[in-house]
PDB file of C-alpha atoms in Angstrom:
ATOM      1  CA  MET A  19    -125.795 -60.108 -77.209  1.00 68.00           C
ATOM      2  CA  ASN A  20    -124.298 -57.734 -79.295  1.00 69.00           C
ATOM      3  CA  SER A  21    -120.939 -59.247 -79.877  1.00 67.00           C
ATOM      4  CA  LEU A  22    -122.289 -62.335 -80.610  1.00 65.00           C
ATOM      5  CA  ALA A  23    -124.370 -60.978 -83.227  1.00 66.00           C
ATOM      6  CA  LYS A  24    -121.285 -58.747 -84.442  1.00 69.00           C
ATOM      7  CA  GLU A  25    -119.219 -62.386 -84.716  1.00 67.00           C
ATOM      8  CA  ARG A  26    -122.101 -64.295 -86.335  1.00 71.00           C
ATOM      9  CA  LEU A  27    -122.100 -61.056 -89.096  1.00 74.00           C
ATOM     10  CA  GLY A  28    -118.495 -61.181 -89.284  1.00 73.00           C
ATOM     11  CA  LEU A  29    -118.489 -65.149 -89.937  1.00 78.00           C
ATOM     12  CA  GLU A  30    -121.439 -64.457 -92.534  1.00 80.00           C
ATOM     13  CA  GLN A  31    -119.269 -61.682 -94.603  1.00 82.00           C
ATOM     14  CA  ALA A  32    -116.171 -64.159 -94.482  1.00 82.00           C
ATOM     15  CA  LEU A  33    -117.759 -67.457 -95.138  1.00 85.00           C
ATOM     16  CA  ARG A  34    -119.408 -65.443 -98.022  1.00 84.00           C
ATOM     17  CA  GLN A  35    -116.338 -64.168 -99.479  1.00 83.00           C
ATOM     18  CA  ALA A  36    -114.507 -67.372 -99.154  1.00 83.00           C
ATOM     19  CA  LEU A  37    -117.316 -68.622-101.720  1.00 82.00           C
ATOM     20  CA  VAL A  38    -117.787 -65.579-104.060  1.00 77.00           C
ATOM     21  CA  GLY A  39    -113.803 -65.154-104.029  1.00 67.00           C
ATOM     22  CA  ASP A  40    -112.549 -68.626-104.555  1.00 66.00           C
ATOM     23  CA  ASP A  41    -109.063 -67.484-103.273  1.00 68.00           C
ATOM     24  CA  GLY A  42    -108.670 -71.314-101.530  1.00 72.00           C
ATOM     25  CA  THR A  43    -109.164 -70.116 -98.061  1.00 85.00           C
ATOM     26  CA  LEU A  44    -112.267 -72.525 -98.149  1.00 91.00           C
ATOM     27  CA  HIS A  45    -111.292 -76.207 -99.878  1.00 93.00           C
ATOM     28  CA  LEU A  46    -112.356 -79.691 -99.552  1.00 96.00           C
ATOM     29  CA  HIS A  47    -110.319 -82.776 -97.357  1.00 97.00           C
ATOM     30  CA  TYR A  48    -111.667 -86.636 -98.506  1.00 98.00           C
ATOM     31  CA  GLN A  49    -112.034 -89.369 -96.440  1.00 97.00           C
ATOM     32  CA  PRO A  50    -111.679 -92.919 -97.727  1.00 96.00           C
ATOM     33  CA  GLN A  51    -114.207 -95.422 -97.401  1.00 96.00           C
ATOM     34  CA  ALA A  52    -112.979 -98.532 -97.778  1.00 94.00           C
ATOM     35  CA  ASP A  53    -114.312-102.369 -98.732  1.00 94.00           C
ATOM     36  CA  ILE A  54    -113.872-104.909 -96.208  1.00 90.00           C
ATOM     37  CA  VAL A  55    -114.538-107.501 -98.263  1.00 87.00           C
ATOM     38  CA  THR A  56    -112.372-106.738-101.008  1.00 87.00           C
ATOM     39  CA  GLY A  57    -109.950-104.828 -99.654  1.00 86.00           C
ATOM     40  CA  ARG A  58    -110.287-101.897-102.060  1.00 90.00           C
ATOM     41  CA  LEU A  59    -111.205 -98.135-101.992  1.00 94.00           C
ATOM     42  CA  TYR A  60    -115.117 -97.818-101.942  1.00 95.00           C
ATOM     43  CA  GLY A  61    -114.893 -94.393-102.564  1.00 96.00           C
ATOM     44  CA  VAL A  62    -114.551 -91.105-100.564  1.00 97.00           C
ATOM     45  CA  GLU A  63    -116.221 -88.482 -98.850  1.00 98.00           C
ATOM     46  CA  ALA A  64    -115.794 -85.160 -99.123  1.00 98.00           C
ATOM     47  CA  LEU A  65    -115.592 -82.679 -96.118  1.00 97.00           C
ATOM     48  CA  ALA A  66    -115.789 -78.823 -96.162  1.00 95.00           C
ATOM     49  CA  ARG A  67    -112.850 -77.112 -94.566  1.00 94.00           C
ATOM     50  CA  TRP A  68    -112.131 -73.283 -94.003  1.00 91.00           C
ATOM     51  CA  ARG A  69    -108.539 -71.634 -93.280  1.00 88.00           C
ATOM     52  CA  HIS A  70    -109.350 -67.999 -92.570  1.00 83.00           C
ATOM     53  CA  PRO A  71    -106.419 -65.924 -93.231  1.00 79.00           C
ATOM     54  CA  LEU A  72    -106.897 -64.021 -89.807  1.00 76.00           C
ATOM     55  CA  LEU A  73    -108.908 -65.941 -87.481  1.00 76.00           C
ATOM     56  CA  GLY A  74    -106.710 -69.362 -88.403  1.00 83.00           C
ATOM     57  CA  ASP A  75    -108.844 -72.947 -88.594  1.00 87.00           C
ATOM     58  CA  ILE A  76    -112.813 -72.607 -88.547  1.00 88.00           C
ATOM     59  CA  SER A  77    -114.527 -75.929 -87.241  1.00 86.00           C
ATOM     60  CA  PRO A  78    -116.563 -76.852 -89.661  1.00 88.00           C
ATOM     61  CA  GLU A  79    -119.426 -77.050 -86.461  1.00 87.00           C
ATOM     62  CA  ARG A  80    -118.877 -73.349 -86.376  1.00 86.00           C
ATOM     63  CA  PHE A  81    -119.204 -72.338 -89.783  1.00 88.00           C
ATOM     64  CA  ILE A  82    -121.807 -74.892 -91.105  1.00 90.00           C
ATOM     65  CA  PRO A  83    -124.388 -73.969 -88.680  1.00 86.00           C
ATOM     66  CA  SER A  84    -123.487 -70.267 -89.720  1.00 85.00           C
ATOM     67  CA  ALA A  85    -124.378 -71.008 -93.512  1.00 88.00           C
ATOM     68  CA  GLU A  86    -127.676 -72.392 -92.383  1.00 86.00           C
ATOM     69  CA  GLU A  87    -128.657 -69.651 -90.313  1.00 85.00           C
ATOM     70  CA  THR A  88    -127.419 -66.833 -93.031  1.00 83.00           C
ATOM     71  CA  GLY A  89    -128.819 -69.129 -96.050  1.00 84.00           C
ATOM     72  CA  LEU A  90    -125.416 -69.372 -97.453  1.00 89.00           C
ATOM     73  CA  ILE A  91    -125.658 -73.335 -97.179  1.00 90.00           C
ATOM     74  CA  GLY A  92    -127.070 -73.687-100.803  1.00 90.00           C
ATOM     75  CA  ILE A  93    -124.710 -72.013-102.291  1.00 91.00           C
ATOM     76  CA  LEU A  94    -122.006 -74.047-100.375  1.00 93.00           C
ATOM     77  CA  GLY A  95    -123.324 -77.514-100.802  1.00 93.00           C
ATOM     78  CA  HIS A  96    -123.224 -76.243-104.599  1.00 94.00           C
ATOM     79  CA  TRP A  97    -119.522 -75.465-104.508  1.00 94.00           C
ATOM     80  CA  ALA A  98    -118.609 -78.306-102.738  1.00 96.00           C
ATOM     81  CA  MET A  99    -119.949 -80.925-105.285  1.00 97.00           C
ATOM     82  CA  LYS A 100    -118.418 -78.890-108.273  1.00 96.00           C
ATOM     83  CA  THR A 101    -115.108 -78.899-106.343  1.00 96.00           C
ATOM     84  CA  ALA A 102    -115.366 -83.072-105.608  1.00 98.00           C
ATOM     85  CA  CYS A 103    -116.308 -83.061-109.259  1.00 98.00           C
ATOM     86  CA  ALA A 104    -113.169 -80.775-110.633  1.00 97.00           C
ATOM     87  CA  GLN A 105    -110.730 -82.987-108.365  1.00 97.00           C
ATOM     88  CA  MET A 106    -112.328 -86.727-109.315  1.00 97.00           C
ATOM     89  CA  ARG A 107    -111.225 -85.224-112.503  1.00 97.00           C
ATOM     90  CA  GLN A 108    -107.868 -84.574-111.609  1.00 97.00           C
ATOM     91  CA  TRP A 109    -107.552 -87.464-110.271  1.00 96.00           C
ATOM     92  CA  ARG A 110    -108.885 -89.409-112.967  1.00 95.00           C
ATOM     93  CA  ASP A 111    -106.064 -87.585-115.410  1.00 95.00           C
ATOM     94  CA  ALA A 112    -103.168 -88.651-113.023  1.00 93.00           C
ATOM     95  CA  GLY A 113    -104.447 -92.048-112.905  1.00 92.00           C
ATOM     96  CA  VAL A 114    -105.689 -92.373-109.185  1.00 92.00           C
ATOM     97  CA  GLU A 115    -108.418 -94.498-109.065  1.00 89.00           C
ATOM     98  CA  VAL A 116    -111.121 -93.379-106.853  1.00 94.00           C
ATOM     99  CA  PRO A 117    -114.705 -94.931-107.406  1.00 95.00           C
ATOM    100  CA  THR A 118    -117.229 -92.068-105.984  1.00 96.00           C
ATOM    101  CA  VAL A 119    -116.832 -89.493-104.396  1.00 98.00           C
ATOM    102  CA  ALA A 120    -120.081 -88.343-101.577  1.00 98.00           C
ATOM    103  CA  VAL A 121    -120.803 -84.901-101.143  1.00 97.00           C
ATOM    104  CA  ASN A 122    -123.111 -83.999 -98.437  1.00 93.00           C
ATOM    105  CA  MET A 123    -126.392 -81.462 -99.424  1.00 90.00           C
ATOM    106  CA  SER A 124    -128.377 -79.612 -97.700  1.00 88.00           C
ATOM    107  CA  PRO A 125    -132.151 -79.907 -97.797  1.00 86.00           C
ATOM    108  CA  LEU A 126    -132.225 -76.578 -99.535  1.00 87.00           C
ATOM    109  CA  ASN A 127    -130.212 -78.016-102.674  1.00 90.00           C
ATOM    110  CA  PHE A 128    -132.768 -80.378-102.849  1.00 91.00           C
ATOM    111  CA  HIS A 129    -135.503 -78.074-103.100  1.00 88.00           C
ATOM    112  CA  ASN A 130    -134.229 -76.718-106.165  1.00 89.00           C
ATOM    113  CA  LEU A 131    -136.109 -78.406-109.111  1.00 90.00           C
ATOM    114  CA  HIS A 132    -132.699 -77.164-111.159  1.00 93.00           C
ATOM    115  CA  LEU A 133    -130.235 -79.164-109.398  1.00 95.00           C
ATOM    116  CA  PRO A 134    -130.698 -82.544-111.456  1.00 96.00           C
ATOM    117  CA  ALA A 135    -129.569 -79.995-114.375  1.00 96.00           C
ATOM    118  CA  LEU A 136    -126.480 -78.659-112.604  1.00 96.00           C
ATOM    119  CA  ILE A 137    -125.160 -81.602-111.637  1.00 97.00           C
ATOM    120  CA  ALA A 138    -125.142 -83.444-115.145  1.00 97.00           C
ATOM    121  CA  ASP A 139    -124.012 -80.063-116.510  1.00 97.00           C
ATOM    122  CA  THR A 140    -121.183 -80.055-113.804  1.00 97.00           C
ATOM    123  CA  LEU A 141    -119.931 -83.802-114.553  1.00 98.00           C
ATOM    124  CA  SER A 142    -120.253 -83.752-118.296  1.00 97.00           C
ATOM    125  CA  LEU A 143    -118.034 -80.552-117.832  1.00 97.00           C
ATOM    126  CA  ASN A 144    -115.556 -82.718-116.177  1.00 97.00           C
ATOM    127  CA  ALA A 145    -115.968 -85.666-118.176  1.00 97.00           C
ATOM    128  CA  LEU A 146    -117.782 -88.171-115.588  1.00 97.00           C
ATOM    129  CA  PRO A 147    -120.054 -90.403-115.799  1.00 97.00           C
ATOM    130  CA  PRO A 148    -123.233 -89.844-113.237  1.00 97.00           C
ATOM    131  CA  SER A 149    -122.161 -92.925-110.817  1.00 95.00           C
ATOM    132  CA  SER A 150    -118.957 -91.393-110.029  1.00 97.00           C
ATOM    133  CA  LEU A 151    -121.058 -89.129-107.874  1.00 98.00           C
ATOM    134  CA  THR A 152    -122.587 -90.075-104.267  1.00 97.00           C
ATOM    135  CA  LEU A 153    -125.199 -87.370-103.169  1.00 97.00           C
ATOM    136  CA  GLU A 154    -126.375 -88.040 -99.118  1.00 94.00           C
ATOM    137  CA  LEU A 155    -129.286 -86.576 -97.764  1.00 89.00           C
ATOM    138  CA  THR A 156    -130.418 -86.243 -94.317  1.00 83.00           C
ATOM    139  CA  GLU A 157    -133.636 -88.341 -92.946  1.00 77.00           C
ATOM    140  CA  SER A 158    -135.009 -84.973 -92.275  1.00 75.00           C
ATOM    141  CA  LEU A 159    -135.548 -84.003 -95.847  1.00 75.00           C
ATOM    142  CA  LEU A 160    -137.228 -87.169 -96.199  1.00 69.00           C
ATOM    143  CA  LEU A 161    -139.486 -86.744 -94.383  1.00 69.00           C
ATOM    144  CA  GLU A 162    -140.925 -83.585 -95.123  1.00 67.00           C
ATOM    145  CA  ALA A 163    -142.430 -85.198 -98.321  1.00 66.00           C
ATOM    146  CA  ASN A 164    -142.513 -82.270-100.288  1.00 77.00           C
ATOM    147  CA  PRO A 165    -143.380 -82.780-104.038  1.00 83.00           C
ATOM    148  CA  ALA A 166    -140.365 -80.709-105.455  1.00 85.00           C
ATOM    149  CA  VAL A 167    -138.154 -82.488-103.352  1.00 87.00           C
ATOM    150  CA  LEU A 168    -139.461 -86.156-104.553  1.00 86.00           C
ATOM    151  CA  LYS A 169    -139.412 -85.076-107.824  1.00 91.00           C
ATOM    152  CA  THR A 170    -135.465 -84.130-107.871  1.00 92.00           C
ATOM    153  CA  ILE A 171    -134.445 -87.010-105.736  1.00 92.00           C
ATOM    154  CA  GLU A 172    -136.265 -89.077-108.537  1.00 93.00           C
ATOM    155  CA  ALA A 173    -134.369 -86.944-111.373  1.00 95.00           C
ATOM    156  CA  LEU A 174    -131.123 -87.470-109.735  1.00 95.00           C
ATOM    157  CA  SER A 175    -131.763 -90.696-109.458  1.00 94.00           C
ATOM    158  CA  GLU A 176    -133.022 -91.891-112.854  1.00 95.00           C
ATOM    159  CA  TYR A 177    -130.190 -89.785-114.233  1.00 95.00           C
ATOM    160  CA  GLY A 178    -127.933 -91.888-112.657  1.00 96.00           C
ATOM    161  CA  VAL A 179    -126.052 -90.472-109.392  1.00 97.00           C
ATOM    162  CA  ARG A 180    -126.065 -92.427-106.568  1.00 95.00           C
ATOM    163  CA  LEU A 181    -128.431 -91.151-103.411  1.00 95.00           C
ATOM    164  CA  SER A 182    -126.771 -91.552 -99.545  1.00 94.00           C
ATOM    165  CA  LEU A 183    -129.401 -91.341 -96.723  1.00 91.00           C
ATOM    166  CA  ASP A 184    -126.697 -90.223 -93.639  1.00 88.00           C
ATOM    167  CA  ASP A 185    -126.500 -91.055 -90.283  1.00 81.00           C
ATOM    168  CA  PHE A 186    -129.359 -93.113 -90.224  1.00 82.00           C
ATOM    169  CA  GLY A 187    -130.671 -93.896 -87.095  1.00 71.00           C
ATOM    170  CA  SER A 188    -130.293 -91.083 -85.578  1.00 67.00           C
ATOM    171  CA  GLY A 189    -133.387 -89.135 -85.865  1.00 61.00           C
ATOM    172  CA  TYR A 190    -136.829 -90.497 -86.443  1.00 59.00           C
ATOM    173  CA  SER A 191    -136.377 -92.980 -88.843  1.00 59.00           C
ATOM    174  CA  SER A 192    -139.309 -93.907 -91.018  1.00 63.00           C
ATOM    175  CA  LEU A 193    -139.147 -97.325 -93.002  1.00 73.00           C
ATOM    176  CA  SER A 194    -141.835 -96.064 -95.652  1.00 73.00           C
ATOM    177  CA  TYR A 195    -139.198 -94.037 -97.445  1.00 74.00           C
ATOM    178  CA  LEU A 196    -136.640 -96.519 -97.777  1.00 78.00           C
ATOM    179  CA  ARG A 197    -138.980 -98.743 -99.984  1.00 77.00           C
ATOM    180  CA  SER A 198    -140.378 -95.785-102.013  1.00 76.00           C
ATOM    181  CA  LEU A 199    -137.540 -93.882-103.054  1.00 82.00           C
ATOM    182  CA  PRO A 200    -134.364 -94.449-105.210  1.00 89.00           C
ATOM    183  CA  ILE A 201    -131.678 -94.617-102.406  1.00 90.00           C
ATOM    184  CA  SER A 202    -128.769 -97.071-102.960  1.00 92.00           C
ATOM    185  CA  GLU A 203    -126.528 -96.421 -99.501  1.00 94.00           C
ATOM    186  CA  LEU A 204    -127.461 -96.289 -95.896  1.00 92.00           C
ATOM    187  CA  LYS A 205    -125.236 -94.663 -93.449  1.00 93.00           C
ATOM    188  CA  LEU A 206    -124.978 -96.171 -90.180  1.00 91.00           C
ATOM    189  CA  ASP A 207    -124.656 -93.398 -87.729  1.00 87.00           C
ATOM    190  CA  GLN A 208    -121.395 -93.391 -85.759  1.00 89.00           C
ATOM    191  CA  SER A 209    -123.132 -93.042 -82.458  1.00 88.00           C
ATOM    192  CA  PHE A 210    -123.527 -96.858 -83.263  1.00 90.00           C
ATOM    193  CA  VAL A 211    -120.219 -97.919 -83.710  1.00 93.00           C
ATOM    194  CA  ALA A 212    -118.926 -96.097 -81.084  1.00 92.00           C
ATOM    195  CA  ASP A 213    -120.789 -98.126 -78.401  1.00 89.00           C
ATOM    196  CA  LEU A 214    -120.136-101.422 -80.232  1.00 91.00           C
ATOM    197  CA  ALA A 215    -117.909-102.249 -77.717  1.00 84.00           C
ATOM    198  CA  HIS A 216    -119.034-102.127 -74.435  1.00 87.00           C
ATOM    199  CA  ASP A 217    -123.072-101.999 -75.413  1.00 90.00           C
ATOM    200  CA  ALA A 218    -125.306-105.148 -76.731  1.00 93.00           C
ATOM    201  CA  ALA A 219    -128.139-103.091 -77.681  1.00 92.00           C
ATOM    202  CA  ALA A 220    -125.821-100.955 -79.957  1.00 91.00           C
ATOM    203  CA  ARG A 221    -124.578-104.136 -81.225  1.00 93.00           C
ATOM    204  CA  ASN A 222    -128.164-105.406 -81.665  1.00 94.00           C
ATOM    205  CA  LEU A 223    -129.366-102.608 -83.814  1.00 91.00           C
ATOM    206  CA  SER A 224    -126.155-101.873 -86.028  1.00 94.00           C
ATOM    207  CA  ALA A 225    -127.261-105.935 -86.801  1.00 96.00           C
ATOM    208  CA  ALA A 226    -130.828-104.894 -87.422  1.00 93.00           C
ATOM    209  CA  ILE A 227    -130.034-101.745 -89.920  1.00 92.00           C
ATOM    210  CA  LEU A 228    -127.435-104.137 -91.378  1.00 95.00           C
ATOM    211  CA  GLY A 229    -130.282-106.310 -92.135  1.00 95.00           C
ATOM    212  CA  ILE A 230    -132.928-103.470 -92.981  1.00 91.00           C
ATOM    213  CA  GLY A 231    -130.490-102.545 -96.011  1.00 92.00           C
ATOM    214  CA  GLU A 232    -129.491-105.671 -97.272  1.00 93.00           C
ATOM    215  CA  SER A 233    -132.964-106.789 -97.783  1.00 92.00           C
ATOM    216  CA  LEU A 234    -133.782-103.510 -99.719  1.00 90.00           C
ATOM    217  CA  SER A 235    -130.456-104.451-101.617  1.00 92.00           C
ATOM    218  CA  LEU A 236    -128.686-100.795-100.472  1.00 94.00           C
ATOM    219  CA  THR A 237    -125.192-100.578 -99.362  1.00 95.00           C
ATOM    220  CA  VAL A 238    -124.319-100.119 -95.691  1.00 96.00           C
ATOM    221  CA  ILE A 239    -121.592 -97.872 -94.756  1.00 96.00           C
ATOM    222  CA  ALA A 240    -120.712 -98.037 -90.694  1.00 96.00           C
ATOM    223  CA  GLU A 241    -118.927 -94.324 -90.443  1.00 94.00           C
ATOM    224  CA  GLY A 242    -116.852 -93.340 -87.743  1.00 95.00           C
ATOM    225  CA  VAL A 243    -114.950 -96.342 -87.054  1.00 96.00           C
ATOM    226  CA  GLU A 244    -112.083 -95.878 -84.926  1.00 95.00           C
ATOM    227  CA  THR A 245    -110.735 -99.448 -83.238  1.00 94.00           C
ATOM    228  CA  THR A 246    -109.838-102.910 -84.226  1.00 93.00           C
ATOM    229  CA  ALA A 247    -112.872-103.911 -82.138  1.00 94.00           C
ATOM    230  CA  GLN A 248    -115.089-102.085 -84.014  1.00 95.00           C
ATOM    231  CA  LEU A 249    -114.090-102.849 -87.366  1.00 94.00           C
ATOM    232  CA  GLU A 250    -114.028-106.607 -86.017  1.00 94.00           C
ATOM    233  CA  THR A 251    -117.175-106.564 -84.511  1.00 95.00           C
ATOM    234  CA  LEU A 252    -118.630-105.132 -87.973  1.00 96.00           C
ATOM    235  CA  ARG A 253    -117.035-107.302 -89.812  1.00 95.00           C
ATOM    236  CA  GLU A 254    -118.604-110.110 -88.088  1.00 95.00           C
ATOM    237  CA  GLN A 255    -121.944-108.630 -88.415  1.00 96.00           C
ATOM    238  CA  GLY A 256    -121.626-108.642 -92.471  1.00 96.00           C
ATOM    239  CA  TYR A 257    -120.658-104.841 -93.141  1.00 96.00           C
ATOM    240  CA  PRO A 258    -119.161-104.470 -96.700  1.00 96.00           C
ATOM    241  CA  VAL A 259    -118.187-100.979 -95.907  1.00 96.00           C
ATOM    242  CA  VAL A 260    -116.210 -98.894 -93.044  1.00 96.00           C
ATOM    243  CA  GLN A 261    -115.059 -95.197 -92.741  1.00 96.00           C
ATOM    244  CA  GLY A 262    -113.495 -94.118 -90.154  1.00 95.00           C
ATOM    245  CA  TYR A 263    -109.981 -92.850 -88.548  1.00 95.00           C
ATOM    246  CA  LEU A 264    -108.374 -96.229 -88.022  1.00 93.00           C
ATOM    247  CA  PHE A 265    -108.189 -95.706 -91.871  1.00 92.00           C
ATOM    248  CA  SER A 266    -107.729 -92.689 -92.070  1.00 94.00           C
ATOM    249  CA  LYS A 267    -108.838 -88.782 -91.273  1.00 95.00           C
ATOM    250  CA  PRO A 268    -109.952 -86.544 -93.762  1.00 96.00           C
ATOM    251  CA  LEU A 269    -107.034 -85.609 -95.769  1.00 97.00           C
ATOM    252  CA  SER A 270    -106.035 -83.015 -98.518  1.00 96.00           C
ATOM    253  CA  PRO A 271    -106.216 -84.492-102.164  1.00 96.00           C
ATOM    254  CA  THR A 272    -102.230 -84.508-102.109  1.00 95.00           C
ATOM    255  CA  GLU A 273    -102.200 -86.147 -99.103  1.00 96.00           C
ATOM    256  CA  PHE A 274    -104.616 -88.886 -99.749  1.00 96.00           C
ATOM    257  CA  GLU A 275    -102.898 -89.610-103.120  1.00 93.00           C
ATOM    258  CA  GLN A 276     -99.949 -90.133-100.683  1.00 92.00           C
ATOM    259  CA  TRP A 277    -102.063 -92.426 -98.568  1.00 93.00           C
ATOM    260  CA  LEU A 278    -103.592 -94.291-101.277  1.00 91.00           C
ATOM    261  CA  ARG A 279     -99.986 -95.254-102.584  1.00 87.00           C
ATOM    262  CA  ALA A 280     -98.663 -95.982 -99.330  1.00 86.00           C
ATOM    263  CA  SER A 281    -101.913 -98.105 -97.913  1.00 77.00           C
ATOM    264  CA  ASP A 282    -101.431-101.698 -97.279  1.00 64.00           C
ATOM    265  CA  PHE A 283    -104.744-101.990 -97.194  1.00 56.00           C
ATOM    266  CA  CYS A 284    -106.400-101.243-100.438  1.00 54.00           C
ATOM    267  CA  ARG A 285    -103.658-103.257-102.382  1.00 51.00           C
ATOM    268  CA  ARG A 286    -104.279-106.765-100.857  1.00 45.00           C
ATOM    269  CA  ALA A 287    -107.195-108.777-100.366  1.00 40.00           C
ATOM    270  CA  PRO A 288    -108.315-109.256 -96.175  1.00 41.00           C
ATOM    271  CA  PRO A 289    -107.177-110.010 -94.018  1.00 40.00           C
ATOM    272  CA  TYR A 290    -105.150-107.009 -93.701  1.00 38.00           C
ATOM    273  CA  ASP A 291    -103.528-104.380 -92.105  1.00 42.00           C
ATOM    274  CA  THR A 292    -104.805-100.929 -91.894  1.00 42.00           C
ATOM    275  CA  GLY A 293    -101.527 -99.386 -90.892  1.00 41.00           C
ATOM    276  CA  VAL A 294    -103.073 -97.300 -87.799  1.00 42.00           C
ATOM    277  CA  SER A 295    -102.521 -98.171 -84.317  1.00 37.00           C
ATOM    278  CA  ASN A 296    -105.766 -97.775 -81.866  1.00 36.00           C
ATOM    279  CA  SER A 297    -103.540 -94.980 -80.182  1.00 34.00           C
ATOM    280  CA  ALA A 298    -103.196 -92.931 -83.048  1.00 34.00           C
ATOM    281  CA  ALA A 299    -106.378 -93.338 -83.900  1.00 32.00           C
TER     282      ALA A 299
END
């Protein structure tokens, strides 16, 4: 137990230094989201990565729970949002067309009533419209029914930032907040996508979730797409946007630019070739 405590403390100190020091060890990778109706890039999701100078690559499954336990998750969310917006500005200056970037924010971020002002300042600094930023939130946050959270969400929506409900269907889903809150996207949890090929219940549930989203004029995104069979099922069901290793793993900004230039998928109308074999996925 003592060894575990020391390890956690060391990880916390290293993460704090990475956030404050801005030494480049903490960085974002970007995973494309593809519109399978138009064959175009819908947007990208920003995902945090950490390469420690001594410990090497530290997985998000390890450092994000540590950030939550130590109270650094709010700082991490702000850093990710600012870094993603700065990258969007660089892409637009370079003529790289990325419609929107999605950033995962923690519940702690949404408890901050100053979040809308912080985001407005960041977008203004980078000369970006509010529609270029999508904030992903979780069902657990909405189920709190915290007045401060609801006020923050309403303010962000009024400003023009898009809000996406991540991992929909994986928790205690409540349909009441879907009709009362200004959410513009639902993300089908990847556990449903993984079971599409061999589980009729998963297919029925994915179709039902799409129907719920469409009835509320929400864009429904299927994440975790890794095989052409999954893609075909989602296309047949009518899913408009997909994301997963079938198209691309999360990429560094430079790798993403190379992928976008080389990707036949994002330049042609369907039918199209993803350019990735099932074995590679």
